Coordinates of C-alpha atoms in Angstrom, one line a residue:
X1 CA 15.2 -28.1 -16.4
X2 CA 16.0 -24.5 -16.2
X3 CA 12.6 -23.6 -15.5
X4 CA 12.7 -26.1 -12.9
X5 CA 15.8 -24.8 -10.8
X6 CA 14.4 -20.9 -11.2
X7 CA 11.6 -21.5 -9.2
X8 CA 13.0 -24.5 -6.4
X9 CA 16.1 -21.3 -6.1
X10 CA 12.8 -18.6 -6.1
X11 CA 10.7 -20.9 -3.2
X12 CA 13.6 -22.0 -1.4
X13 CA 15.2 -18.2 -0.8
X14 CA 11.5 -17.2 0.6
X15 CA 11.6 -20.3 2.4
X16 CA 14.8 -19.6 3.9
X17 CA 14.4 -15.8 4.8
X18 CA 16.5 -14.3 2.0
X19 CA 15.2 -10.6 0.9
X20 CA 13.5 -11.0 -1.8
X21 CA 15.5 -8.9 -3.9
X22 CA 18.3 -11.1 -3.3
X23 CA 16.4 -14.0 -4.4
X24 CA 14.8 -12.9 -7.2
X25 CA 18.9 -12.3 -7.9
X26 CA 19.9 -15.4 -7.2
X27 CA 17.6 -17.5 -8.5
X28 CA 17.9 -15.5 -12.2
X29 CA 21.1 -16.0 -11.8
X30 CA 20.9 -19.5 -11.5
X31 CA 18.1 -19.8 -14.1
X32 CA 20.6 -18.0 -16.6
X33 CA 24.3 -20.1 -15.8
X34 CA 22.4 -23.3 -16.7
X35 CA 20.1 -21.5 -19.8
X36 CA 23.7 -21.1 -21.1
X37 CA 22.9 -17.6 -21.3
X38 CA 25.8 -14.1 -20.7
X39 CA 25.0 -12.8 -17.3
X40 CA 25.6 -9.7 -19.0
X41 CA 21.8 -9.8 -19.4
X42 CA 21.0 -9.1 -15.8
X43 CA 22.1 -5.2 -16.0
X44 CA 20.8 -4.9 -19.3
X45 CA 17.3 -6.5 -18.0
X46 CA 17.2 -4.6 -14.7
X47 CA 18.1 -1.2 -16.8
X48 CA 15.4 -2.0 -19.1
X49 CA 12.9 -2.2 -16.3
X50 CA 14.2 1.0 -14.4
X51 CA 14.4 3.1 -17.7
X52 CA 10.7 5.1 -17.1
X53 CA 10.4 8.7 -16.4
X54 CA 7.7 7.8 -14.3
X55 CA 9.4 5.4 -11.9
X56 CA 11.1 8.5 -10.7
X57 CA 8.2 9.8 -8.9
X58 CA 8.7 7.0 -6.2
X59 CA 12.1 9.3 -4.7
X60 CA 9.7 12.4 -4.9
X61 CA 7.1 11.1 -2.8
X62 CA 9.0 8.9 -1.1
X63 CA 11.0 12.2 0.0
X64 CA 7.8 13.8 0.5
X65 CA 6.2 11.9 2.9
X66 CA 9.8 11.5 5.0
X67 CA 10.0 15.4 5.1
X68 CA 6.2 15.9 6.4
X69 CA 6.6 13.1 8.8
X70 CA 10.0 14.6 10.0
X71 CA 8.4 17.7 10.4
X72 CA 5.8 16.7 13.3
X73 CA 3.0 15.7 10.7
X74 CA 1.7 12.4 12.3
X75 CA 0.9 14.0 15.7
X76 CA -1.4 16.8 13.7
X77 CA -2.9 13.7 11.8
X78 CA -3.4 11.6 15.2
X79 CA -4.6 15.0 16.9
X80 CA -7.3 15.7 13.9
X81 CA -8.0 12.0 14.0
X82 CA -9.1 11.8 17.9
X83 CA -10.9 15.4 17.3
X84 CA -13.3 14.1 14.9
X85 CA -13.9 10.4 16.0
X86 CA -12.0 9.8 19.4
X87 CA -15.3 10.2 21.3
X88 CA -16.9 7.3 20.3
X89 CA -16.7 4.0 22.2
X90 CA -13.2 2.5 21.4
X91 CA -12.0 6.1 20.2
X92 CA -8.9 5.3 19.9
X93 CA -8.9 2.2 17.6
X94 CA -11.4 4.5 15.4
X95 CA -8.8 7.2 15.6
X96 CA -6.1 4.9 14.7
X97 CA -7.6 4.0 11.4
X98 CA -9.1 7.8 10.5
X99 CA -5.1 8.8 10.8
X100 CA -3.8 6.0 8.8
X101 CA -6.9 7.3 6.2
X102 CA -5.4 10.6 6.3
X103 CA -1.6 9.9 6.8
X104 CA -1.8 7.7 3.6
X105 CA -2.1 10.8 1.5
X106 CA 1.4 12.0 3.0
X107 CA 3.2 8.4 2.6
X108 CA 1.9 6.3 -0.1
X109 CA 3.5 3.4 1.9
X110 CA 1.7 0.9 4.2
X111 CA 5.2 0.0 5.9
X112 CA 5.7 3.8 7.2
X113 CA 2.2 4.4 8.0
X114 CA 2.8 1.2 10.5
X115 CA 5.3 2.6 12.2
X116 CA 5.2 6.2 12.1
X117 CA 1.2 6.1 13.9
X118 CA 2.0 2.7 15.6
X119 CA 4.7 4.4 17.0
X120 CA 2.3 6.8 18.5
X121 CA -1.2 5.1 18.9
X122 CA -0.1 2.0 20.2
X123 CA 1.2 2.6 23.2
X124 CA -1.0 5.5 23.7
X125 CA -3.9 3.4 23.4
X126 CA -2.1 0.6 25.9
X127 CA -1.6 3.3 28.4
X128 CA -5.6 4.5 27.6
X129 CA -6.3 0.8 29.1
X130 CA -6.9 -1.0 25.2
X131 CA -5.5 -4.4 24.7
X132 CA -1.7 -4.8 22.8
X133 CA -3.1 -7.4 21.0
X134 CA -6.0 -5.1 19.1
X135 CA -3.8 -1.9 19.7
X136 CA -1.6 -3.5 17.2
X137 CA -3.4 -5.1 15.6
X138 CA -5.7 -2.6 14.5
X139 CA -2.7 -0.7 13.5
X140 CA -1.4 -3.1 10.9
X141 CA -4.6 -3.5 9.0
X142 CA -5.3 0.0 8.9
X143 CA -1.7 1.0 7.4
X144 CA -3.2 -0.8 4.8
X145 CA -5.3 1.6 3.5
X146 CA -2.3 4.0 2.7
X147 CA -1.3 2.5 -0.3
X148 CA -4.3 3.1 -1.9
X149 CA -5.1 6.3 -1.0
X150 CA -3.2 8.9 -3.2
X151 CA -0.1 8.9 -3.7
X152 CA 0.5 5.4 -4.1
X153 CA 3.9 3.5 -4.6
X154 CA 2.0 -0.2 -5.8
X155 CA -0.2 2.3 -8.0
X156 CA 2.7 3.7 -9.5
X157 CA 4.2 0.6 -10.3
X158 CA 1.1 -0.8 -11.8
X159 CA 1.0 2.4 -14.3
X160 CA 4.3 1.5 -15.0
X161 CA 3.5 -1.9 -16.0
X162 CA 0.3 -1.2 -18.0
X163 CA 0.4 2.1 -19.3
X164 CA -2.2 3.5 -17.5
X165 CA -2.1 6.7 -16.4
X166 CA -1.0 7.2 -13.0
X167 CA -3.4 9.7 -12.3
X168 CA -6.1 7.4 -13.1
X169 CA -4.9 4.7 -10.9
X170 CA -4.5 7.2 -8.2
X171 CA -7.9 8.2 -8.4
X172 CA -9.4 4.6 -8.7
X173 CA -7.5 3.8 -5.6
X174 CA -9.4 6.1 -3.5
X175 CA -12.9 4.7 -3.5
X176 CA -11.8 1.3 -2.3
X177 CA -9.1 3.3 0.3
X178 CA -11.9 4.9 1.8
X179 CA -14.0 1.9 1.7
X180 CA -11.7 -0.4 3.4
X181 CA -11.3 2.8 6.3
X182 CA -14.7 2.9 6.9
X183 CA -15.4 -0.8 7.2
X184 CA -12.7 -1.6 9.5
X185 CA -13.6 1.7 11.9
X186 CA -16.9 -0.3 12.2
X187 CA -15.7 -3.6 12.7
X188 CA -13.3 -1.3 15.8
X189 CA -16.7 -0.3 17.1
X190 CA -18.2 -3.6 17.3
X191 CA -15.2 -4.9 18.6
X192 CA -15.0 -1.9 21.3
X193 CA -18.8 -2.3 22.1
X194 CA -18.7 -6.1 22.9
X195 CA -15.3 -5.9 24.9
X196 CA -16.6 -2.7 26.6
X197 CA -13.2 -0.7 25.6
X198 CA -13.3 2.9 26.9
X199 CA -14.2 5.9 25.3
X200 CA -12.7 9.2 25.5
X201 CA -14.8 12.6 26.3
X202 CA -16.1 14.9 23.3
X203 CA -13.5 17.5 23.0
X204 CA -16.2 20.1 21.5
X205 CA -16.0 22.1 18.1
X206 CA -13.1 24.6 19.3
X207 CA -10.4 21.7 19.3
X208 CA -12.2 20.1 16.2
X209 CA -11.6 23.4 14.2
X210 CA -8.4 24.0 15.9
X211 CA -7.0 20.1 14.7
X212 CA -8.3 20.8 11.4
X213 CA -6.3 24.3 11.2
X214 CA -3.1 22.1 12.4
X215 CA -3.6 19.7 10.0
X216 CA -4.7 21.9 7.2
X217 CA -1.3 22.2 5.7
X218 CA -0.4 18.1 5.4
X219 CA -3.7 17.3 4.6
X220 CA -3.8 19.9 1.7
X221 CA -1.0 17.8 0.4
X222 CA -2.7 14.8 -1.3
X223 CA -5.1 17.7 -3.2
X224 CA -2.2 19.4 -4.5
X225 CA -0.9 16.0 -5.4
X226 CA -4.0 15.3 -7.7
X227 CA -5.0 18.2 -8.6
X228 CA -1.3 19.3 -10.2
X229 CA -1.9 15.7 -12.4
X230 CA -5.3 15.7 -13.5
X231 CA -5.2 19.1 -14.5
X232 CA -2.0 18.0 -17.4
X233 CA 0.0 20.6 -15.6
X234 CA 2.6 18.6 -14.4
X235 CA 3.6 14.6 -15.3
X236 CA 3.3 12.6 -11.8
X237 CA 7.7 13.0 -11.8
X238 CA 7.2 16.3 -11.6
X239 CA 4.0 16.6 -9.1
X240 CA 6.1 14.0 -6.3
X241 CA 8.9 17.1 -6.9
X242 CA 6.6 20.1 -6.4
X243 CA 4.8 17.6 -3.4
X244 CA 8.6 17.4 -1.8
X245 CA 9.3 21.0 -2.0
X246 CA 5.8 21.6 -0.6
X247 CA 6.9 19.3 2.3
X248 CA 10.1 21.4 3.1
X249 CA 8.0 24.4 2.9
X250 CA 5.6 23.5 5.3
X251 CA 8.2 21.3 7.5
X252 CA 10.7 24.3 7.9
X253 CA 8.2 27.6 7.9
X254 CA 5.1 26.7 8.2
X255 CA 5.0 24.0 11.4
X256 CA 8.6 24.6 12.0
X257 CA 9.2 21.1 13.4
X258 CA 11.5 20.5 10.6
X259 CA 15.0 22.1 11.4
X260 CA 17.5 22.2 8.4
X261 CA 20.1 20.1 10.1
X262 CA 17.9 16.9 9.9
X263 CA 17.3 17.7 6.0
X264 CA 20.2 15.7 5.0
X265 CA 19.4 12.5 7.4
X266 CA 15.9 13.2 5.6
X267 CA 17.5 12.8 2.2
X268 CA 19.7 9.8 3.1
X269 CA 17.1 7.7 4.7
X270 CA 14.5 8.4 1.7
X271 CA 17.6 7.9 -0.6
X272 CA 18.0 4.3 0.9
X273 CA 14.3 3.6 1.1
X274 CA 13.7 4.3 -3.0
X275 CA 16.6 2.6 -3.8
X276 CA 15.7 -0.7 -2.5
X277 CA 12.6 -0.5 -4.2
X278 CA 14.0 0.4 -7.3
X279 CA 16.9 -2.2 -7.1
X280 CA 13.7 -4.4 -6.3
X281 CA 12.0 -2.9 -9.7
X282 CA 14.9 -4.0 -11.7
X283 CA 15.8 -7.3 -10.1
X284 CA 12.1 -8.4 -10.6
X285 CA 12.1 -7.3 -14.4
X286 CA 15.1 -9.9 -14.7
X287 CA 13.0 -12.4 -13.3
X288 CA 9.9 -11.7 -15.3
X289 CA 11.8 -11.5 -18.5
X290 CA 12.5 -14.8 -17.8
X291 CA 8.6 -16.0 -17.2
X292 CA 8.1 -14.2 -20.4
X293 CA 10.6 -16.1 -22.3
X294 CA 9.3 -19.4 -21.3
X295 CA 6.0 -18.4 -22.2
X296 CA 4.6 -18.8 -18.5
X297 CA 2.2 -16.0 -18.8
X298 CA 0.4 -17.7 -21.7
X299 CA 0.3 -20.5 -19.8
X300 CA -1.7 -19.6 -17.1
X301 CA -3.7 -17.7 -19.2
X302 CA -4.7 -20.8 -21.4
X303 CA -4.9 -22.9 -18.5
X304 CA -7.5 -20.6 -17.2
X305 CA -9.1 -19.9 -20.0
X306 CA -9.4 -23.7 -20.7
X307 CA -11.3 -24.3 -17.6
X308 CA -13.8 -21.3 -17.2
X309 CA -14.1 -18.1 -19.7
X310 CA -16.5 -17.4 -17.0
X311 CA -15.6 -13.5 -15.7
X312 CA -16.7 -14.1 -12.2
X313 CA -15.1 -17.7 -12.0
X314 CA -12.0 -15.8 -13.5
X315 CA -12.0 -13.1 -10.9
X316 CA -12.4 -15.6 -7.8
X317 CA -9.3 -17.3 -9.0
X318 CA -7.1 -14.3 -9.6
X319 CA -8.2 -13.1 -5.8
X320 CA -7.6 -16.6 -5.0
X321 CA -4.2 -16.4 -6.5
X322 CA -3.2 -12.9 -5.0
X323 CA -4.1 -13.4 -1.3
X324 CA -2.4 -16.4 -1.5
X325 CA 1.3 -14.8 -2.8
X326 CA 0.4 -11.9 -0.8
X327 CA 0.9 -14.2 2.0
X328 CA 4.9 -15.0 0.6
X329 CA 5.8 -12.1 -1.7
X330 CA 6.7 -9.0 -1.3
X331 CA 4.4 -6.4 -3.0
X332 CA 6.4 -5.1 -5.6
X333 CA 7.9 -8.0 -6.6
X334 CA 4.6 -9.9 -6.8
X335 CA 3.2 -6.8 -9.0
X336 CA 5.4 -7.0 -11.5
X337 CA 6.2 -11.0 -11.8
X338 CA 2.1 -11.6 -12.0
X339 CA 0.4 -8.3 -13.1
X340 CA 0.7 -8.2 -16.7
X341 CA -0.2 -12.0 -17.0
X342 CA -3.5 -12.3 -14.8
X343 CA -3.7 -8.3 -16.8
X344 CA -4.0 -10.5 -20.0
X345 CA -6.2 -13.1 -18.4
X346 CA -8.7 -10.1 -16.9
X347 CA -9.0 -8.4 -20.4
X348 CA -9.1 -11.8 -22.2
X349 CA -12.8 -11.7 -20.1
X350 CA -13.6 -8.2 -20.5
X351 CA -12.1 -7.3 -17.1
X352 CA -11.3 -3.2 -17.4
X353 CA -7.4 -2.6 -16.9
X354 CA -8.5 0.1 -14.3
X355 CA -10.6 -2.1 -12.9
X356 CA -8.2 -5.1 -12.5
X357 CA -5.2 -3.0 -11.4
X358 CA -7.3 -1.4 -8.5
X359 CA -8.4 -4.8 -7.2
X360 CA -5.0 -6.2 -7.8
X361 CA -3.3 -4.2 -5.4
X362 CA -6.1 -4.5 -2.7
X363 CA -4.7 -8.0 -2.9
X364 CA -1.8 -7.7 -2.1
X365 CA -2.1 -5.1 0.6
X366 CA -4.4 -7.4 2.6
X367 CA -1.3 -9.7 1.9
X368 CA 1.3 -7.1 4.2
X369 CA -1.0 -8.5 6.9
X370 CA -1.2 -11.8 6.9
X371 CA 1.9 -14.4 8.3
X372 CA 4.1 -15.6 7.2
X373 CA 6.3 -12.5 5.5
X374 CA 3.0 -9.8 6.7
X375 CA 5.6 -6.7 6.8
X376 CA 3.0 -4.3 8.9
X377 CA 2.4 -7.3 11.1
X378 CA 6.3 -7.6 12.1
X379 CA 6.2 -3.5 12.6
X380 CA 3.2 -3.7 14.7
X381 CA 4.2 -6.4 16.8
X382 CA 7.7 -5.1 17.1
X383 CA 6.1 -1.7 18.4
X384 CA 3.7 -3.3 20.4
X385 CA 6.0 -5.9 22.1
X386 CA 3.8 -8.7 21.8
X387 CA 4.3 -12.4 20.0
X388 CA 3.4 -13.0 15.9
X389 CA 1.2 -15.3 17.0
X390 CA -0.5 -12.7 19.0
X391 CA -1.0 -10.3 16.7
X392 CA -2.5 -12.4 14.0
X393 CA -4.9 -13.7 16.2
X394 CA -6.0 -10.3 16.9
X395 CA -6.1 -8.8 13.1
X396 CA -8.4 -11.7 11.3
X397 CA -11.6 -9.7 12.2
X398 CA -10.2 -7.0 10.2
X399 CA -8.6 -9.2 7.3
X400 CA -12.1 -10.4 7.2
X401 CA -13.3 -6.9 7.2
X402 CA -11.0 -6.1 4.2
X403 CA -11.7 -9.7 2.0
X404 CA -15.5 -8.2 2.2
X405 CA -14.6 -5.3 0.7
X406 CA -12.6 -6.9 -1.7
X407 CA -14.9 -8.7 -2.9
X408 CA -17.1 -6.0 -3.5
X409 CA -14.2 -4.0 -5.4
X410 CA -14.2 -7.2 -7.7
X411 CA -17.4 -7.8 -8.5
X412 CA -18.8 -4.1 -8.2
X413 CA -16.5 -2.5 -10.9
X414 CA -18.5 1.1 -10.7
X415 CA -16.0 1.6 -7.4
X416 CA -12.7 1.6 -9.0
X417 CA -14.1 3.4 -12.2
X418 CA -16.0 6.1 -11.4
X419 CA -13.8 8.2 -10.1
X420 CA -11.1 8.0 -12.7
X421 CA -14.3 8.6 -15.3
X422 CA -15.6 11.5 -13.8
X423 CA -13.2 13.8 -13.4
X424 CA -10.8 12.9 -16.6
X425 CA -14.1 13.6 -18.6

């Protein structure tokens, strides 16, 4: 019965539009005043799932990427960006996904990668004579590949949740990040080609070097990043607050588009923006303490196991599972209610944790772009001024795009582990 009424409370708060936060709240809460149970538990639940020395890396990079932003970075990145690909037919949806490859290394957030080079590309590209539709839409999916590329807030959250090192999952991301960049700057092309979309003039070695030189500094970032972990010199807490004093440095004196009277609106907005995550973090460690104590997790994975021990079978059905609550849940919240279960169901078939983790949260990130609760498709659309409808029929060649190489991330496990492998040998 109480089982029951957590999860009609859970379905019915999504259903309803309630942040999901404040259902995950509400429906423990719920779960907890019938259970019989102190609601006492709920701060001693959501302290229990906040108390990690490495959850406090997500202010640091968080603060990081707001201070690089703030200080004129996404123009250098879009400027670098249309330098190096912007020539091409459709240049400017190919640009729009190399600067979401390289702004991902600054933000480690798919949501701020969608608006801070939507809020550039896409109406630049409307004004260049591109469609809203794919301007947006292009936009969306490629914001995607931010979360993978280093740093990573989903990556540091699965660490968190599986005690693997962050380092390691920052590096695993990257293969896959690059992967899912590539694919979808060629899907742009094909799309471009067959639409007959314009194409901008080659801009010649000078500006390519001279981009580069602009961009040098933000770039440089994501190296110092995993450089100052895999070389044990710093814990990732400590790299995100060498990475945000980098970003003041090079906001304030090096590109001087960071002036020290926006610092504080810098530190309130990335204040605001970690702690709804966090508050997020602990409110979905209530919940899952509660799956835990009614023995869900084993459930699924003895349902599972009773039907296929299969590893490929297995694998299908976890991708299955995560596209699908991709579609309803918020990332974070779905990490940490189904990762370490479908985690004990991977390894119960030899699945790698590495492995598993990296194709986990390529899940879910196809998930911010898909209707109905697709964050970076609301952003998008928002920017682009055009219908949801709209922009969802525009983005399924590149969800398409991204299932492909998803599947190959599953099935292939050589691109999630090799990187990790080679360089923490």
């Amino acid at each position: 019965m109480e089982l029951t009424l957590l999860l009609v409370t859970f379905v019915t708060g999504l259903v309803i539009g309630l942040p999901v936060a404040v259902t995950l709240g509400v429906s423990s809460m719920a779960y907890l005043l019938l259970a019989g149970i102190p609601l006492v538990t709920i701060p001693q639940k959501m302290y229990a799932g906040l108390d990690s020395f490495v959850l406090l890396c997500i202010p640091g990079f968080i603060l990081a990427g707001n201070l690089m932003n703030a200080g004129g970075i996404t123009g250098r990145i879009v400027r670098l960006a249309q330098a190096m690909v912007g020539w091409m037919r459709g240049g400017l949806g190919l640009t729009n996904v190399a600067a979401s490859m390289l702004f991902g290394g600054i933000s480690g957030t798919a949501a701020a990668d969608a608006a801070s080079v939507g809020g550039m590309m896409i109406p630049g590209m409307k004004k260049a004579g591109y469609p809203a539709d794919f301007s947006a839409a292009i936009t969306a999916a490629s914001s995607t590949v931010g979360p993978m590329i280093p740093p990573s807030v989903p990556m540091i959250i699965v660490g968190t949740l599986s005690g693997i090192s962050v380092g390691k999952m920052f590096l695993a991301g990257a293969v896959p990040g690059v992967m899912m960049g590539i694919a979808m700057m060629i899907t742009a092309w094909f799309i471009a080609r067959r639409r007959n979309f314009p194409r901008q003039p080659w801009q010649g070695w000078r500006e390519l070097w001279s981009a580069f030189l602009g961009a040098f500094w933000a770039v440089s970032m994501t190296a110092l990043i995993i450089v100052g972990m895999l070389s044990g010199f710093a814990t990732p807490t400590e790299t995100a607050i060498v990475a945000s004093i980098y970003a003041f440095v090079v906001g304030v004196f090096v590109y001087r588009g960071l002036k020290l009277r926006d610092v504080p609106k810098v530190l309130i907005d990335s204040a605001v923006s970690a702690s709804a995550i966090l508050l997020l973090v602990g409110l979905a460690n209530v919940f899952g303490w509660i799956l835990v104590s009614e023995r869900i997790p084993q459930m699924i994975s003895d349902t599972v196991l009773s039907m296929t021990t299969n590893k490929f079978l297995v694998i299908l059905l976890i991708n299955l599972v995560l596209l699908f609550v991709g579609m309803f849940m918020e990332t974070i919240a779905a990490l940490i209610i189904l990762f370490v279960p479908l985690l004990a169901l991977a390894q119960g078939v030899g699945i790698d944790p590495i492995h598993f983790a990296n194709f986990a949260v390529l899940n879910l990130m196809i998930g911010l772009t898909t209707p109905p609760v697709g964050v970076c498709l609301f952003i998008c659309a928002n920017i682009g001024r055009i219908s949801l409808v709209q922009i969802t029929r525009a983005i399924w060649p590149f969800i398409l795009t991204n299932i492909a190489v998803l599947l190959l991330v599953s099935y292939v496990p050589f691109f999630s582990t090799w990187l990790p492998n080679l360089l923490s040998n």
